[in-house]
Amino acid sequence: MLLKNDIQALKYDKGTGELNNWLITETRFNPETLGKVEAVFSLGNGYMGLRSATEERYSKEVRGNFVAGTFNKFLGDKEVTELPNAADMTEMALTLNGETFQLTDGEILDFDRTLNLKDAELSRQIHWRSPSGDEYKLFFTRFVSLDNKHIIAQKVAITPLSRDLTLKLNSGINGQITNTGTQHFKEGVLRLYDQKIMKLEAHTTESNIDFAHFTRHEFTLENDTFTPKNTIFMDRRKIFTTFEPETIKKNETITIEKISGVYTSRDRDWENVDTALASFATVPNYDTLFQAHRKAWRTNIWEQYPIQIEGVDFDQLAIRFAVYHLTGMTPAHDNRMNIGAKGLSGEGYKGHAFWDTEIFVLPFFTTSNPKIARQLLEYRFLSIPGAVRKAAENNYEGAMFPWESAWLEDGEVTPVWGAADIITGEPTKIWSGFIEQHITADIAFAVWQYYQFTGDQDFMEKHGYELLFATAVFWQSRLEENSDHYEITGVVGPDEYKEHVDNNAFTNYMAHWNLEKAIHYYDLLLQENPALLEALSSKWDLRTNYRKWQEKSSKLYLPQPNSELVIPQDDTYLSKKIIDLTPYKEASQVGALFLEYNLDQVNDMQITKQADVMILLYLLENEFSPEVKQANWDYYEPKTLHDSSLSRATHSILASDLGDKELAYSMFEKASRIDLGQNMKSSDPGIHSASIGGIWQVVVNGFGGVRMLDGKLYLHPHLPEKWTALQFPIYWKGSRLLINVTKDTIKITNTSNNDVQLTLNGTEISILANTTFTNN
Ligand code: BGC
């Protein structure tokens, strides 16, 4: 009984009691929409991310296992560095009484697949009738350990219901997996140890990273562990074993555990394959692993980020979903790595990091786990050499950060060619890698934001000041003189539907901000730490640059609100043609516009892909009046297609600021359904990291009303009508505050030994150390 596209395939309300708002359930198996569940239910621990492809294989599956920071580049100019898809260790091909277990055959009598966010465990229960009419119950579970980052654990319990079972299991390690056809690995040693542990070694072709994959199986029948008859076989990049246990009696349950591990020479504690094997050999069984994994999630994640929404169950689940994926996507263990735009959940965007990290994801860590935020910023610091190279290649100075980043030393890795142009039939050129330059200021902004929230002077001295100065050196070299002022021409702003524009407001304002901050901190260091300034000066020629910053920053053209208070997105935007966007705004598929127009045509119309002027109004919010914000919302939102998942969260926060709770909430509803909603195609290439970070920002900065302005903390909550309570933690200068908002009270608990000053709804207050403040 296979159902066609079931648009209500995902359910959010299956969890009850302790698991209320913790479970996402797929209730119908649909072989046409595998990608959505593979990505949305993907498991990860920041070291690796595993798409939730099923144990048995289907033609439309996309299996994926990505180990953070293990980039490789395939031969040829058309290829760019990407995160390779490591060998698959999750396949378990079952033959039940001579019939292949496949849900596309026979009949599914009962089915659900559930992601338990609390325990970060995936389960699948099936009652299956085979084509010949035999019935079986199967129960699969798996997790990617948060306690031992190398480990994937799987378990399947099979109960024959119609007659005794002759079972055959084919399972092992499959290195024939590719990235949509590109094989990133050279073949390595295959080996079976002690009739138990299978090993597949592989080496990336260009970056020469050693990968060691191991797997082992354990069989239990009604509590007794046994070793079934088994036959090993090896093929190119593949090692598998066929297991054939003795007959299993009707109604008895056989349980098979498959424990797998991946280790690479990128690991900081890597020695060699043998030490990796020795470490894998000590890994305990599923249940013991699971206890440690569950404890790690409870202690390190859910107790650390006790974020609660009362009033709308889905919203509570959505914010947990965000925290779940923010944890899974972030390589918190290694500052040489960053967050991919699709996390570790798919091949989309090749594992590259974008401004998505600094502007959309980082605020979560800056305010909730500053240690991880610092590491992510250290990645940028460590990649300054690549940024300097990019600047030099473009005849600029300082650090010009790549639009897309992979290895620290790579510099720019944005692919040059993209989707088909429906008019010319040629691939569209992706200009972002050449001229989407605002990322350099976005990184500087995130450094400053981190510093303001944390007061981490050590970070500033080791990395932060240098990042602020090196980026400002770039901007002064980038500005173009035009009679009495400076400008920035020929860029792509956040709105990627406008290419080669002059004076994109967001870019100009952010560059100006970057220059001003560099001037400020230069002055400060001159007073407070001249030795450090001297060291940085000799590296970046700061004395000369300082003069240039002062001269150019004051003359940089900043597009001003016009008579209708609208800030021109760029020099020509407001004079372009306006068309009715209703059909495209209502389309279920992103990019619907490009079925009718090509990018050149869209370039000539007032159509915006995503928040552009609007994100400027959010990031530099105290530079613009409420009237200007409102006028720009009214002008740009109708022209914005929200074709990037980054867009709605920003709009929701601005709507909150503008006091339109309903609009803010409806934008949030859409943002929180980008991955989680019922569009069964929205996440095929992976989840949307920035959107997920954006959901957290909507809840905490939008509805929670948390802001840092000019180095001070502000709190001005505006709960949506439907919410009765909101609770979240934030760190401010090392002190942890737990904020609890209801319709009529605000409670702030300061669990630190320092008093904290903040402005609550316009009034400055002080929350004394280890006390709770209540406002009602
Ligand atoms: C957006 C960018 C974003 C990128 C990666 C693009 O579609 O326009 O702003 O950085 O996706 O998420």
mmCIF file of C-alpha atoms in Angstrom, residues 256-457:
data_model
loop_
_atom_site.group_PDB
_atom_site.id
_atom_site.type_symbol
_atom_site.label_atom_id
_atom_site.label_comp_id
_atom_site.label_asym_id
_atom_site.label_seq_id
_atom_site.Cartn_x
_atom_site.Cartn_y
_atom_site.Cartn_z
ATOM 1 C CA ILE A 256 21.826 -7.124 14.843
ATOM 2 C CA GLU A 257 24.107 -4.318 15.927
ATOM 3 C CA LYS A 258 26.379 -2.588 13.499
ATOM 4 C CA ILE A 259 28.957 -0.285 15.063
ATOM 5 C CA SER A 260 31.082 1.754 12.665
ATOM 6 C CA GLY A 261 33.815 4.327 13.037
ATOM 7 C CA VAL A 262 35.560 6.837 10.830
ATOM 8 C CA TYR A 263 38.940 8.384 11.659
ATOM 9 C CA THR A 264 41.018 10.668 9.460
ATOM 10 C CA SER A 265 44.459 12.194 9.383
ATOM 11 C CA ARG A 266 42.760 15.573 9.929
ATOM 12 C CA ASP A 267 41.977 14.489 13.487
ATOM 13 C CA ARG A 268 44.161 16.346 15.921
ATOM 14 C CA ASP A 269 44.872 13.103 17.768
ATOM 15 C CA TRP A 270 45.487 11.029 14.615
ATOM 16 C CA GLU A 271 48.598 8.879 14.709
ATOM 17 C CA ASN A 272 48.003 6.187 12.126
ATOM 18 C CA VAL A 273 45.476 3.604 10.986
ATOM 19 C CA ASP A 274 46.616 1.111 13.610
ATOM 20 C CA THR A 275 46.011 3.466 16.514
ATOM 21 C CA ALA A 276 42.631 4.300 15.015
ATOM 22 C CA LEU A 277 41.878 0.577 14.870
ATOM 23 C CA ALA A 278 43.015 0.134 18.462
ATOM 24 C CA SER A 279 40.692 2.914 19.502
ATOM 25 C CA PHE A 280 37.782 1.464 17.528
ATOM 26 C CA ALA A 281 38.393 -1.972 19.014
ATOM 27 C CA THR A 282 37.575 -0.649 22.499
ATOM 28 C CA VAL A 283 34.200 0.827 21.503
ATOM 29 C CA PRO A 284 31.403 -0.816 23.517
ATOM 30 C CA ASN A 285 28.033 -2.078 22.317
ATOM 31 C CA TYR A 286 25.026 -0.060 21.154
ATOM 32 C CA ASP A 287 23.288 0.327 24.493
ATOM 33 C CA THR A 288 26.407 1.381 26.373
ATOM 34 C CA LEU A 289 27.332 3.809 23.617
ATOM 35 C CA PHE A 290 23.814 5.148 23.633
ATOM 36 C CA GLN A 291 23.844 5.863 27.387
ATOM 37 C CA ALA A 292 26.958 8.004 26.992
ATOM 38 C CA HIS A 293 25.578 9.687 23.873
ATOM 39 C CA ARG A 294 22.298 10.501 25.543
ATOM 40 C CA LYS A 295 24.033 11.864 28.606
ATOM 41 C CA ALA A 296 26.188 14.094 26.389
ATOM 42 C CA TRP A 297 23.098 15.518 24.676
ATOM 43 C CA ARG A 298 21.335 16.110 27.981
ATOM 44 C CA THR A 299 24.292 17.695 29.725
ATOM 45 C CA ASN A 300 26.123 19.515 26.980
ATOM 46 C CA ILE A 301 23.177 20.595 24.883
ATOM 47 C CA TRP A 302 19.754 20.606 26.460
ATOM 48 C CA GLU A 303 20.884 21.737 29.914
ATOM 49 C CA GLN A 304 23.226 24.253 28.341
ATOM 50 C CA TYR A 305 20.521 25.717 26.063
ATOM 51 C CA PRO A 306 17.223 25.352 27.961
ATOM 52 C CA ILE A 307 15.155 27.257 25.430
ATOM 53 C CA GLN A 308 11.436 26.957 25.956
ATOM 54 C CA ILE A 309 8.390 28.252 24.163
ATOM 55 C CA GLU A 310 4.932 27.777 25.597
ATOM 56 C CA GLY A 311 1.719 28.305 23.693
ATOM 57 C CA VAL A 312 2.428 26.704 20.322
ATOM 58 C CA ASP A 313 3.776 23.165 20.339
ATOM 59 C CA PHE A 314 5.233 23.336 16.848
ATOM 60 C CA ASP A 315 7.275 26.418 17.754
ATOM 61 C CA GLN A 316 8.790 24.660 20.748
ATOM 62 C CA LEU A 317 9.720 21.770 18.504
ATOM 63 C CA ALA A 318 11.095 24.127 15.837
ATOM 64 C CA ILE A 319 13.507 25.835 18.216
ATOM 65 C CA ARG A 320 14.690 22.457 19.487
ATOM 66 C CA PHE A 321 15.135 21.369 15.893
ATOM 67 C CA ALA A 322 17.282 24.470 15.370
ATOM 68 C CA VAL A 323 19.468 23.731 18.390
ATOM 69 C CA TYR A 324 19.698 20.070 17.333
ATOM 70 C CA HIS A 325 21.068 20.978 13.907
ATOM 71 C CA LEU A 326 23.212 23.863 15.169
ATOM 72 C CA THR A 327 24.940 21.247 17.311
ATOM 73 C CA GLY A 328 25.233 18.674 14.545
ATOM 74 C CA MET A 329 26.592 21.082 11.934
ATOM 75 C CA THR A 330 29.261 22.821 14.007
ATOM 76 C CA PRO A 331 32.822 21.458 14.206
ATOM 77 C CA ALA A 332 33.242 22.689 17.765
ATOM 78 C CA HIS A 333 36.270 20.433 18.172
ATOM 79 C CA ASP A 334 38.564 22.140 15.673
ATOM 80 C CA ASN A 335 39.209 25.802 14.860
ATOM 81 C CA ARG A 336 40.571 24.901 11.416
ATOM 82 C CA MET A 337 37.025 24.187 10.324
ATOM 83 C CA ASN A 338 33.829 26.120 9.832
ATOM 84 C CA ILE A 339 30.130 25.541 9.185
ATOM 85 C CA GLY A 340 28.844 24.624 5.723
ATOM 86 C CA ALA A 341 25.790 26.368 4.301
ATOM 87 C CA LYS A 342 24.112 22.956 4.417
ATOM 88 C CA GLY A 343 25.898 21.900 7.574
ATOM 89 C CA LEU A 344 27.083 18.312 7.199
ATOM 90 C CA SER A 345 23.765 17.126 5.843
ATOM 91 C CA GLY A 346 24.284 17.047 2.088
ATOM 92 C CA GLU A 347 26.433 17.925 -0.881
ATOM 93 C CA GLY A 348 24.740 21.300 -1.372
ATOM 94 C CA TYR A 349 27.183 24.208 -1.545
ATOM 95 C CA LYS A 350 30.017 21.659 -1.361
ATOM 96 C CA GLY A 351 30.471 22.011 2.392
ATOM 97 C CA HIS A 352 31.652 25.616 1.955
ATOM 98 C CA ALA A 353 31.266 28.322 4.574
ATOM 99 C CA PHE A 354 29.630 31.656 3.629
ATOM 100 C CA TRP A 355 28.569 34.814 5.490
ATOM 101 C CA ASP A 356 25.835 32.478 6.722
ATOM 102 C CA THR A 357 28.165 31.602 9.593
ATOM 103 C CA GLU A 358 28.962 35.106 10.847
ATOM 104 C CA ILE A 359 25.648 36.832 10.321
ATOM 105 C CA PHE A 360 23.136 34.040 10.815
ATOM 106 C CA VAL A 361 24.632 31.226 12.885
ATOM 107 C CA LEU A 362 27.310 32.845 15.005
ATOM 108 C CA PRO A 363 24.947 34.964 17.144
ATOM 109 C CA PHE A 364 23.586 31.725 18.620
ATOM 110 C CA PHE A 365 27.046 30.692 19.767
ATOM 111 C CA THR A 366 28.192 34.193 20.712
ATOM 112 C CA THR A 367 25.330 34.475 23.166
ATOM 113 C CA SER A 368 24.870 30.830 24.171
ATOM 114 C CA ASN A 369 28.289 29.176 23.976
ATOM 115 C CA PRO A 370 30.989 31.813 23.447
ATOM 116 C CA LYS A 371 33.801 29.253 23.413
ATOM 117 C CA ILE A 372 32.477 27.788 20.179
ATOM 118 C CA ALA A 373 31.893 31.251 18.695
ATOM 119 C CA ARG A 374 35.512 32.087 19.382
ATOM 120 C CA GLN A 375 36.706 28.971 17.585
ATOM 121 C CA LEU A 376 34.620 29.789 14.552
ATOM 122 C CA LEU A 377 36.147 33.260 14.451
ATOM 123 C CA GLU A 378 39.597 31.771 14.876
ATOM 124 C CA TYR A 379 38.935 29.890 11.651
ATOM 125 C CA ARG A 380 38.664 33.254 9.905
ATOM 126 C CA PHE A 381 41.792 34.472 11.610
ATOM 127 C CA LEU A 382 43.666 31.387 10.484
ATOM 128 C CA SER A 383 42.407 31.891 6.946
ATOM 129 C CA ILE A 384 43.805 35.436 6.670
ATOM 130 C CA PRO A 385 46.633 34.203 4.364
ATOM 131 C CA GLY A 386 44.038 32.989 1.814
ATOM 132 C CA ALA A 387 42.189 36.287 2.154
ATOM 133 C CA VAL A 388 45.395 38.244 1.607
ATOM 134 C CA ARG A 389 46.057 36.200 -1.507
ATOM 135 C CA LYS A 390 42.585 36.894 -2.811
ATOM 136 C CA ALA A 391 43.103 40.614 -2.221
ATOM 137 C CA ALA A 392 46.444 40.568 -4.024
ATOM 138 C CA GLU A 393 45.012 38.606 -6.954
ATOM 139 C CA ASN A 394 42.443 41.362 -7.328
ATOM 140 C CA ASN A 395 44.991 44.169 -6.880
ATOM 141 C CA TYR A 396 43.776 45.091 -3.434
ATOM 142 C CA GLU A 397 45.474 45.146 -0.058
ATOM 143 C CA GLY A 398 44.706 43.578 3.321
ATOM 144 C CA ALA A 399 42.392 40.621 3.810
ATOM 145 C CA MET A 400 39.655 40.150 1.227
ATOM 146 C CA PHE A 401 37.740 37.176 2.546
ATOM 147 C CA PRO A 402 36.489 34.612 0.052
ATOM 148 C CA TRP A 403 32.763 34.452 -0.577
ATOM 149 C CA GLU A 404 32.984 30.686 -0.152
ATOM 150 C CA SER A 405 35.626 29.052 2.037
ATOM 151 C CA ALA A 406 36.982 25.565 2.527
ATOM 152 C CA TRP A 407 40.621 25.009 3.485
ATOM 153 C CA LEU A 408 42.206 27.799 5.486
ATOM 154 C CA GLU A 409 44.737 28.550 2.773
ATOM 155 C CA ASP A 410 42.438 28.057 -0.216
ATOM 156 C CA GLY A 411 41.255 31.605 -0.731
ATOM 157 C CA GLU A 412 38.216 31.750 -2.985
ATOM 158 C CA VAL A 413 36.421 28.476 -3.766
ATOM 159 C CA THR A 414 33.118 29.679 -5.216
ATOM 160 C CA PRO A 415 32.332 27.688 -8.362
ATOM 161 C CA VAL A 416 32.268 29.841 -11.480
ATOM 162 C CA TRP A 417 29.353 28.250 -13.301
ATOM 163 C CA GLY A 418 25.860 27.545 -12.019
ATOM 164 C CA ALA A 419 22.327 26.769 -13.123
ATOM 165 C CA ALA A 420 21.128 26.816 -16.735
ATOM 166 C CA ASP A 421 20.055 30.118 -18.274
ATOM 167 C CA ILE A 422 16.637 29.338 -19.764
ATOM 168 C CA ILE A 423 17.034 31.943 -22.516
ATOM 169 C CA THR A 424 20.601 31.340 -23.758
ATOM 170 C CA GLY A 425 20.873 27.677 -22.836
ATOM 171 C CA GLU A 426 24.278 28.327 -21.302
ATOM 172 C CA PRO A 427 25.287 27.926 -17.690
ATOM 173 C CA THR A 428 24.898 31.102 -15.656
ATOM 174 C CA LYS A 429 28.083 32.644 -14.361
ATOM 175 C CA ILE A 430 28.244 32.889 -10.576
ATOM 176 C CA TRP A 431 29.639 36.340 -9.841
ATOM 177 C CA SER A 432 29.604 36.063 -6.059
ATOM 178 C CA GLY A 433 33.141 34.686 -5.881
ATOM 179 C CA PHE A 434 34.405 37.707 -7.755
ATOM 180 C CA ILE A 435 32.307 40.565 -6.538
ATOM 181 C CA GLU A 436 30.132 39.673 -3.540
ATOM 182 C CA GLN A 437 32.493 41.439 -1.209
ATOM 183 C CA HIS A 438 30.421 42.389 1.812
ATOM 184 C CA ILE A 439 31.534 39.174 3.555
ATOM 185 C CA THR A 440 34.778 40.878 4.561
ATOM 186 C CA ALA A 441 32.848 43.456 6.596
ATOM 187 C CA ASP A 442 30.412 40.795 7.858
ATOM 188 C CA ILE A 443 33.311 38.921 9.431
ATOM 189 C CA ALA A 444 34.595 42.116 11.060
ATOM 190 C CA PHE A 445 31.078 42.779 12.333
ATOM 191 C CA ALA A 446 30.873 39.321 13.911
ATOM 192 C CA VAL A 447 34.258 39.823 15.596
ATOM 193 C CA TRP A 448 33.039 43.039 17.142
ATOM 194 C CA GLN A 449 29.694 41.551 18.144
ATOM 195 C CA TYR A 450 31.491 38.653 19.812
ATOM 196 C CA TYR A 451 33.773 41.047 21.656
ATOM 197 C CA GLN A 452 30.897 43.205 22.871
ATOM 198 C CA PHE A 453 28.938 40.235 24.171
ATOM 199 C CA THR A 454 31.856 38.437 25.763
ATOM 200 C CA GLY A 455 34.441 41.073 26.631
ATOM 201 C CA ASP A 456 37.020 38.454 25.561
ATOM 202 C CA GLN A 457 40.153 40.606 25.616
#
